C-alpha atoms as a PDB file:
ATOM      1  CA  MET A   1      34.007-193.529 263.231  1.00  0.00           C
ATOM      2  CA  GLU A   2      30.182-191.809 263.627  1.00  0.00           C
ATOM      3  CA  ARG A   3      29.902-189.356 266.026  1.00  0.00           C
ATOM      4  CA  TYR A   4      26.152-188.002 265.486  1.00  0.00           C
ATOM      5  CA  SER A   5      22.915-190.475 264.492  1.00  0.00           C
ATOM      6  CA  ARG A   6      19.483-189.888 264.311  1.00  0.00           C
ATOM      7  CA  ILE A   7      17.507-192.692 266.787  1.00  0.00           C
ATOM      8  CA  LEU A   8      13.956-192.796 264.961  1.00  0.00           C
ATOM      9  CA  ASN A   9      12.306-195.841 267.677  1.00  0.00           C
ATOM     10  CA  LYS A  10      10.677-195.246 270.582  1.00  0.00           C
ATOM     11  CA  THR A  11      12.129-191.710 272.303  1.00  0.00           C
ATOM     12  CA  ALA A  12      12.941-190.341 268.792  1.00  0.00           C
ATOM     13  CA  ARG A  13      15.938-187.976 269.115  1.00  0.00           C
ATOM     14  CA  GLU A  14      19.323-186.754 267.674  1.00  0.00           C
ATOM     15  CA  ILE A  15      22.268-188.132 269.235  1.00  0.00           C
ATOM     16  CA  VAL A  16      26.344-186.636 269.040  1.00  0.00           C
ATOM     17  CA  LEU A  17      29.699-189.439 269.911  1.00  0.00           C
ATOM     18  CA  LEU A  18      31.503-186.671 271.849  1.00  0.00           C
ATOM     19  CA  LYS A  19      35.195-186.776 272.870  1.00  0.00           C
ATOM     20  CA  GLY A  20      36.043-186.453 276.421  1.00  0.00           C
ATOM     21  CA  ARG A  21      39.552-186.945 279.316  1.00  0.00           C
ATOM     22  CA  PRO A  22      40.261-190.119 279.505  1.00  0.00           C
ATOM     23  CA  CYS A  23      37.794-191.947 281.920  1.00  0.00           C
ATOM     24  CA  ALA A  24      37.988-190.881 285.967  1.00  0.00           C
ATOM     25  CA  TRP A  25      37.877-195.141 286.461  1.00  0.00           C
ATOM     26  CA  GLY A  26      38.719-197.117 283.455  1.00  0.00           C
ATOM     27  CA  LYS A  27      39.225-200.380 285.443  1.00  0.00           C
ATOM     28  CA  CYS A  28      35.880-201.712 284.661  1.00  0.00           C
ATOM     29  CA  THR A  29      37.187-205.167 283.056  1.00  0.00           C
ATOM     30  CA  PHE A  30      34.406-205.648 279.902  1.00  0.00           C
ATOM     31  CA  CYS A  31      35.442-202.398 278.772  1.00  0.00           C
ATOM     32  CA  ASP A  32      37.118-200.843 276.095  1.00  0.00           C
ATOM     33  CA  TYR A  33      35.049-198.098 275.276  1.00  0.00           C
ATOM     34  CA  ILE A  34      36.911-195.904 277.257  1.00  0.00           C
ATOM     35  CA  GLU A  35      39.871-195.726 274.631  1.00  0.00           C
ATOM     36  CA  ASP A  36      37.897-193.050 272.813  1.00  0.00           C
ATOM     37  CA  ASN A  37      39.559-190.596 275.295  1.00  0.00           C
ATOM     38  CA  SER A  38      41.931-187.333 274.932  1.00  0.00           C
ATOM     39  CA  ARG A  39      44.106-185.486 276.782  1.00  0.00           C
ATOM     40  CA  ASP A  40      44.603-182.932 273.978  1.00  0.00           C
ATOM     41  CA  LYS A  41      41.812-180.220 275.104  1.00  0.00           C
ATOM     42  CA  GLU A  42      41.484-177.969 272.026  1.00  0.00           C
ATOM     43  CA  GLU A  43      41.433-180.773 269.906  1.00  0.00           C
ATOM     44  CA  MET A  44      38.590-181.767 271.990  1.00  0.00           C
ATOM     45  CA  ILE A  45      36.942-179.533 271.243  1.00  0.00           C
ATOM     46  CA  SER A  46      37.441-178.422 267.939  1.00  0.00           C
ATOM     47  CA  LEU A  47      36.188-182.172 267.834  1.00  0.00           C
ATOM     48  CA  ASN A  48      33.184-181.698 270.147  1.00  0.00           C
ATOM     49  CA  ARG A  49      32.070-178.849 268.627  1.00  0.00           C
ATOM     50  CA  GLU A  50      32.174-179.862 264.614  1.00  0.00           C
ATOM     51  CA  VAL A  51      29.964-183.016 265.965  1.00  0.00           C
ATOM     52  CA  LEU A  52      27.716-180.610 267.587  1.00  0.00           C
ATOM     53  CA  SER A  53      26.954-178.302 264.675  1.00  0.00           C
ATOM     54  CA  LYS A  54      25.324-181.282 262.688  1.00  0.00           C
ATOM     55  CA  VAL A  55      22.817-180.797 265.213  1.00  0.00           C
ATOM     56  CA  THR A  56      19.904-180.143 264.102  1.00  0.00           C
ATOM     57  CA  GLY A  57      17.226-179.987 267.059  1.00  0.00           C
ATOM     58  CA  GLU A  58      14.270-182.015 264.354  1.00  0.00           C
ATOM     59  CA  PHE A  59      13.076-184.011 267.562  1.00  0.00           C
ATOM     60  CA  GLY A  60      13.277-181.572 270.507  1.00  0.00           C
ATOM     61  CA  VAL A  61      15.279-183.627 271.889  1.00  0.00           C
ATOM     62  CA  LEU A  62      19.279-185.097 271.629  1.00  0.00           C
ATOM     63  CA  GLU A  63      21.544-187.515 273.606  1.00  0.00           C
ATOM     64  CA  VAL A  64      25.360-186.869 274.406  1.00  0.00           C
ATOM     65  CA  ILE A  65      27.128-189.022 275.309  1.00  0.00           C
ATOM     66  CA  ASN A  66      30.906-189.969 275.427  1.00  0.00           C
ATOM     67  CA  SER A  67      33.289-192.538 276.321  1.00  0.00           C
ATOM     68  CA  GLY A  68      33.389-192.024 280.366  1.00  0.00           C
ATOM     69  CA  SER A  69      30.913-189.231 282.281  1.00  0.00           C
ATOM     70  CA  CYS A  70      29.607-186.048 280.623  1.00  0.00           C
ATOM     71  CA  PHE A  71      31.716-184.377 283.180  1.00  0.00           C
ATOM     72  CA  GLU A  72      34.675-185.887 281.460  1.00  0.00           C
ATOM     73  CA  LEU A  73      33.943-183.318 278.466  1.00  0.00           C
ATOM     74  CA  PRO A  74      35.678-180.143 278.863  1.00  0.00           C
ATOM     75  CA  LYS A  75      33.419-177.255 280.280  1.00  0.00           C
ATOM     76  CA  GLU A  76      33.972-175.456 276.461  1.00  0.00           C
ATOM     77  CA  THR A  77      31.765-178.075 274.927  1.00  0.00           C
ATOM     78  CA  LEU A  78      29.207-177.770 278.018  1.00  0.00           C
ATOM     79  CA  ALA A  79      28.488-174.886 277.489  1.00  0.00           C
ATOM     80  CA  TYR A  80      28.026-175.384 273.625  1.00  0.00           C
ATOM     81  CA  ILE A  81      25.493-177.909 274.122  1.00  0.00           C
ATOM     82  CA  LYS A  82      23.899-175.990 276.509  1.00  0.00           C
ATOM     83  CA  GLU A  83      23.959-173.083 273.474  1.00  0.00           C
ATOM     84  CA  ILE A  84      22.844-176.201 271.385  1.00  0.00           C
ATOM     85  CA  ILE A  85      19.737-176.596 273.768  1.00  0.00           C
ATOM     86  CA  ILE A  86      18.818-172.780 273.212  1.00  0.00           C
ATOM     87  CA  ASP A  87      19.697-171.891 269.684  1.00  0.00           C
ATOM     88  CA  LYS A  88      17.382-175.385 268.655  1.00  0.00           C
ATOM     89  CA  LYS A  89      14.930-175.261 270.533  1.00  0.00           C
ATOM     90  CA  ILE A  90      15.855-178.452 272.896  1.00  0.00           C
ATOM     91  CA  LYS A  91      13.635-179.399 275.469  1.00  0.00           C
ATOM     92  CA  LYS A  92      14.560-182.895 276.414  1.00  0.00           C
ATOM     93  CA  LEU A  93      18.217-184.265 277.465  1.00  0.00           C
ATOM     94  CA  PHE A  94      20.099-186.970 277.454  1.00  0.00           C
ATOM     95  CA  LEU A  95      22.980-187.312 280.284  1.00  0.00           C
ATOM     96  CA  GLU A  96      25.092-190.426 281.736  1.00  0.00           C
ATOM     97  CA  SER A  97      27.781-190.505 284.473  1.00  0.00           C
ATOM     98  CA  HIS A  98      29.581-192.729 286.654  1.00  0.00           C
ATOM     99  CA  TRP A  99      28.088-193.497 290.307  1.00  0.00           C
ATOM    100  CA  MET A 100      31.418-191.338 291.363  1.00  0.00           C
ATOM    101  CA  TYR A 101      29.909-188.402 290.050  1.00  0.00           C
ATOM    102  CA  ARG A 102      26.671-188.940 291.574  1.00  0.00           C
ATOM    103  CA  SER A 103      27.132-185.949 294.165  1.00  0.00           C
ATOM    104  CA  LYS A 104      27.806-183.269 291.045  1.00  0.00           C
ATOM    105  CA  VAL A 105      24.663-184.757 289.278  1.00  0.00           C
ATOM    106  CA  LYS A 106      21.502-181.699 290.432  1.00  0.00           C
ATOM    107  CA  GLU A 107      24.051-178.842 289.404  1.00  0.00           C
ATOM    108  CA  MET A 108      23.747-180.678 285.496  1.00  0.00           C
ATOM    109  CA  ARG A 109      21.158-180.520 285.702  1.00  0.00           C
ATOM    110  CA  ASP A 110      21.053-176.914 287.297  1.00  0.00           C
ATOM    111  CA  TYR A 111      23.098-175.042 284.685  1.00  0.00           C
ATOM    112  CA  MET A 112      21.415-176.896 281.887  1.00  0.00           C
ATOM    113  CA  GLY A 113      18.379-175.834 282.597  1.00  0.00           C
ATOM    114  CA  ILE A 114      15.966-178.416 280.633  1.00  0.00           C
ATOM    115  CA  PRO A 115      15.133-182.068 281.824  1.00  0.00           C
ATOM    116  CA  ILE A 116      17.452-184.302 281.723  1.00  0.00           C
ATOM    117  CA  VAL A 117      17.281-188.228 281.560  1.00  0.00           C
ATOM    118  CA  PHE A 118      20.296-188.886 283.688  1.00  0.00           C
ATOM    119  CA  LYS A 119      21.994-192.717 282.162  1.00  0.00           C
ATOM    120  CA  ILE A 120      23.789-194.610 284.926  1.00  0.00           C
ATOM    121  CA  GLY A 121      25.882-197.368 283.664  1.00  0.00           C
ATOM    122  CA  VAL A 122      24.931-199.821 286.291  1.00  0.00           C
ATOM    123  CA  GLU A 123      25.759-203.055 284.576  1.00  0.00           C
ATOM    124  CA  SER A 124      24.097-205.340 286.995  1.00  0.00           C
ATOM    125  CA  PHE A 125      22.517-203.870 290.716  1.00  0.00           C
ATOM    126  CA  ASP A 126      23.208-207.813 292.056  1.00  0.00           C
ATOM    127  CA  LYS A 127      26.667-205.899 293.709  1.00  0.00           C
ATOM    128  CA  ARG A 128      28.731-209.283 294.287  1.00  0.00           C
ATOM    129  CA  PHE A 129      28.542-209.688 290.564  1.00  0.00           C
ATOM    130  CA  ARG A 130      28.948-206.531 289.765  1.00  0.00           C
ATOM    131  CA  GLU A 131      31.750-204.944 291.923  1.00  0.00           C
ATOM    132  CA  GLU A 132      33.897-208.598 292.450  1.00  0.00           C
ATOM    133  CA  PHE A 133      33.419-209.588 288.232  1.00  0.00           C
ATOM    134  CA  LEU A 134      32.599-206.184 286.679  1.00  0.00           C
ATOM    135  CA  LYS A 135      35.039-204.332 288.673  1.00  0.00           C
ATOM    136  CA  LYS A 136      32.349-201.126 288.166  1.00  0.00           C
ATOM    137  CA  ASN A 137      33.070-199.190 291.323  1.00  0.00           C
ATOM    138  CA  GLY A 138      29.484-198.694 292.435  1.00  0.00           C
ATOM    139  CA  ASP A 139      29.100-198.957 295.969  1.00  0.00           C
ATOM    140  CA  PHE A 140      25.709-198.701 295.810  1.00  0.00           C
ATOM    141  CA  ASP A 141      23.115-202.367 297.610  1.00  0.00           C
ATOM    142  CA  SER A 142      19.852-201.469 296.499  1.00  0.00           C
ATOM    143  CA  TYR A 143      17.837-199.439 293.014  1.00  0.00           C
ATOM    144  CA  LYS A 144      16.793-197.494 295.249  1.00  0.00           C
ATOM    145  CA  GLU A 145      20.174-195.523 295.614  1.00  0.00           C
ATOM    146  CA  VAL A 146      20.294-195.447 292.265  1.00  0.00           C
ATOM    147  CA  LEU A 147      17.064-193.921 291.665  1.00  0.00           C
ATOM    148  CA  GLU A 148      18.439-190.723 294.001  1.00  0.00           C
ATOM    149  CA  TYR A 149      20.523-189.612 291.427  1.00  0.00           C
ATOM    150  CA  PHE A 150      19.461-190.927 288.437  1.00  0.00           C
ATOM    151  CA  ASP A 151      16.758-191.502 285.788  1.00  0.00           C
ATOM    152  CA  SER A 152      18.241-194.547 283.885  1.00  0.00           C
ATOM    153  CA  PRO A 153      19.846-197.946 284.148  1.00  0.00           C
ATOM    154  CA  CYS A 154      21.920-199.472 282.095  1.00  0.00           C
ATOM    155  CA  LEU A 155      22.157-202.573 282.181  1.00  0.00           C
ATOM    156  CA  LEU A 156      24.214-205.174 280.293  1.00  0.00           C
ATOM    157  CA  VAL A 157      23.199-208.697 279.650  1.00  0.00           C
ATOM    158  CA  GLY A 158      24.444-212.037 277.629  1.00  0.00           C
ATOM    159  CA  ILE A 159      28.402-212.364 279.497  1.00  0.00           C
ATOM    160  CA  LYS A 160      30.134-215.490 281.052  1.00  0.00           C
ATOM    161  CA  GLY A 161      30.224-215.437 284.364  1.00  0.00           C
ATOM    162  CA  GLN A 162      26.316-214.280 284.509  1.00  0.00           C
ATOM    163  CA  SER A 163      23.184-216.289 285.300  1.00  0.00           C
ATOM    164  CA  LYS A 164      20.146-215.801 284.021  1.00  0.00           C
ATOM    165  CA  GLU A 165      18.602-215.226 287.839  1.00  0.00           C
ATOM    166  CA  ILE A 166      20.939-211.886 287.705  1.00  0.00           C
ATOM    167  CA  ILE A 167      19.644-210.998 284.233  1.00  0.00           C
ATOM    168  CA  ASP A 168      15.867-211.531 285.580  1.00  0.00           C
ATOM    169  CA  LYS A 169      16.041-209.933 289.248  1.00  0.00           C
ATOM    170  CA  ASP A 170      18.101-207.408 286.662  1.00  0.00           C
ATOM    171  CA  ILE A 171      15.094-206.456 284.559  1.00  0.00           C
ATOM    172  CA  GLN A 172      12.515-206.437 286.980  1.00  0.00           C
ATOM    173  CA  LEU A 173      14.390-203.460 288.665  1.00  0.00           C
ATOM    174  CA  LEU A 174      14.566-202.205 285.427  1.00  0.00           C
ATOM    175  CA  THR A 175      10.897-202.090 284.680  1.00  0.00           C
ATOM    176  CA  GLU A 176       9.336-201.840 288.057  1.00  0.00           C
ATOM    177  CA  HIS A 177      11.100-198.926 289.087  1.00  0.00           C
ATOM    178  CA  PHE A 178      12.801-196.631 286.727  1.00  0.00           C
ATOM    179  CA  SER A 179      11.351-194.477 283.689  1.00  0.00           C
ATOM    180  CA  HIS A 180      13.742-195.296 280.942  1.00  0.00           C
ATOM    181  CA  GLY A 181      16.607-198.068 280.726  1.00  0.00           C
ATOM    182  CA  THR A 182      19.506-199.495 278.081  1.00  0.00           C
ATOM    183  CA  ILE A 183      20.174-203.096 277.991  1.00  0.00           C
ATOM    184  CA  ASN A 184      23.179-203.298 275.980  1.00  0.00           C
ATOM    185  CA  VAL A 185      23.998-207.119 274.537  1.00  0.00           C
ATOM    186  CA  PHE A 186      27.559-207.756 275.390  1.00  0.00           C
ATOM    187  CA  THR A 187      29.691-208.081 272.181  1.00  0.00           C
ATOM    188  CA  ASN A 188      32.955-209.808 272.460  1.00  0.00           C
ATOM    189  CA  ASN A 189      35.802-206.909 272.345  1.00  0.00           C
ATOM    190  CA  SER A 190      39.668-206.835 273.604  1.00  0.00           C
ATOM    191  CA  THR A 191      38.954-207.112 276.818  1.00  0.00           C
ATOM    192  CA  SER A 192      39.025-210.693 278.485  1.00  0.00           C
ATOM    193  CA  ILE A 193      35.599-210.824 279.281  1.00  0.00           C
ATOM    194  CA  LYS A 194      33.461-213.587 276.307  1.00  0.00           C
ATOM    195  CA  ARG A 195      30.151-213.556 274.943  1.00  0.00           C
ATOM    196  CA  ASP A 196      27.863-216.224 275.589  1.00  0.00           C
ATOM    197  CA  GLU A 197      26.039-217.132 273.035  1.00  0.00           C
ATOM    198  CA  LYS A 198      23.740-219.023 274.880  1.00  0.00           C
ATOM    199  CA  LEU A 199      22.499-216.687 277.440  1.00  0.00           C
ATOM    200  CA  VAL A 200      22.056-214.230 274.224  1.00  0.00           C
ATOM    201  CA  GLU A 201      19.585-216.655 272.982  1.00  0.00           C
ATOM    202  CA  TRP A 202      17.746-217.201 275.559  1.00  0.00           C
ATOM    203  CA  PHE A 203      17.711-213.445 276.107  1.00  0.00           C
ATOM    204  CA  VAL A 204      16.347-212.958 273.251  1.00  0.00           C
ATOM    205  CA  GLU A 205      13.652-215.771 273.026  1.00  0.00           C
ATOM    206  CA  LYS A 206      12.603-214.522 276.653  1.00  0.00           C
ATOM    207  CA  TYR A 207      12.060-211.198 276.382  1.00  0.00           C
ATOM    208  CA  GLU A 208      11.477-209.937 272.759  1.00  0.00           C
ATOM    209  CA  ASP A 209       8.865-207.825 274.349  1.00  0.00           C
ATOM    210  CA  LEU A 210      11.701-205.899 275.700  1.00  0.00           C
ATOM    211  CA  TRP A 211      11.735-204.566 271.854  1.00  0.00           C
ATOM    212  CA  ASN A 212       8.513-203.315 271.865  1.00  0.00           C
ATOM    213  CA  ASP A 213       8.794-201.803 275.248  1.00  0.00           C
ATOM    214  CA  PRO A 214       8.641-197.944 274.129  1.00  0.00           C
ATOM    215  CA  LYS A 215      11.091-197.085 277.650  1.00  0.00           C
ATOM    216  CA  VAL A 216      13.594-199.359 276.793  1.00  0.00           C
ATOM    217  CA  ASP A 217      16.600-198.943 274.138  1.00  0.00           C
ATOM    218  CA  VAL A 218      17.808-202.794 274.007  1.00  0.00           C
ATOM    219  CA  LEU A 219      20.985-202.839 271.321  1.00  0.00           C
ATOM    220  CA  TYR A 220      21.936-205.933 270.025  1.00  0.00           C
ATOM    221  CA  GLU A 221      24.593-204.337 268.346  1.00  0.00           C
ATOM    222  CA  LYS A 222      26.693-201.730 270.138  1.00  0.00           C
ATOM    223  CA  THR A 223      25.994-199.820 267.381  1.00  0.00           C
ATOM    224  CA  ASP A 224      22.534-199.700 266.902  1.00  0.00           C
ATOM    225  CA  PHE A 225      21.941-196.035 268.524  1.00  0.00           C
ATOM    226  CA  GLY A 226      24.406-195.300 264.509  1.00  0.00           C
ATOM    227  CA  VAL A 227      27.183-193.921 266.594  1.00  0.00           C
ATOM    228  CA  GLY A 228      31.033-195.893 267.517  1.00  0.00           C
ATOM    229  CA  ASP A 229      32.083-198.038 265.259  1.00  0.00           C
END
């Protein structure tokens, strides 16, 4: 499992994959990423400290991810991230959270004390698809609600049951209303959700310009950021 990497294109930054408590929701139909967790606090603290010790601060930008929300990391890990920010002169931080923690986002911004690009796994702005098919537990109706708390939606494309119209609308909302976003092309995993190869081919052809859009990260493979397995 790779847990430290450097992203060299678009927003250059260091990225670390840490370990936190099990995802508080954990019922998304497409996700087995949440299996990378622990209930052993000391193990998490030790592992996370080892990974964070690799941060050099060379870009002044750090992204911290884990298999749920940043609020599920041990408080000791969050404190060490804050130390890293000061010691390595980090000027911008990327974090990710589930919608259920939205009321705590401002508290985290204040705690870290530097600008945070807060990501959220929206997957789709189409509420019916998101809630009935993907089971995201994000009960918002509009992108405007997301904008109240978060900066950067993560979208999922290329799964059976998804339509081109849904993808078109999702990408339109992301590019027109958000300063940053991530598009994840679905890869088959241990869940029952399956990749739609024809839909992926259509997406890659129609939206090839997104690979050059500085505010959109496109992950064709789930390990394109250099972390995970």
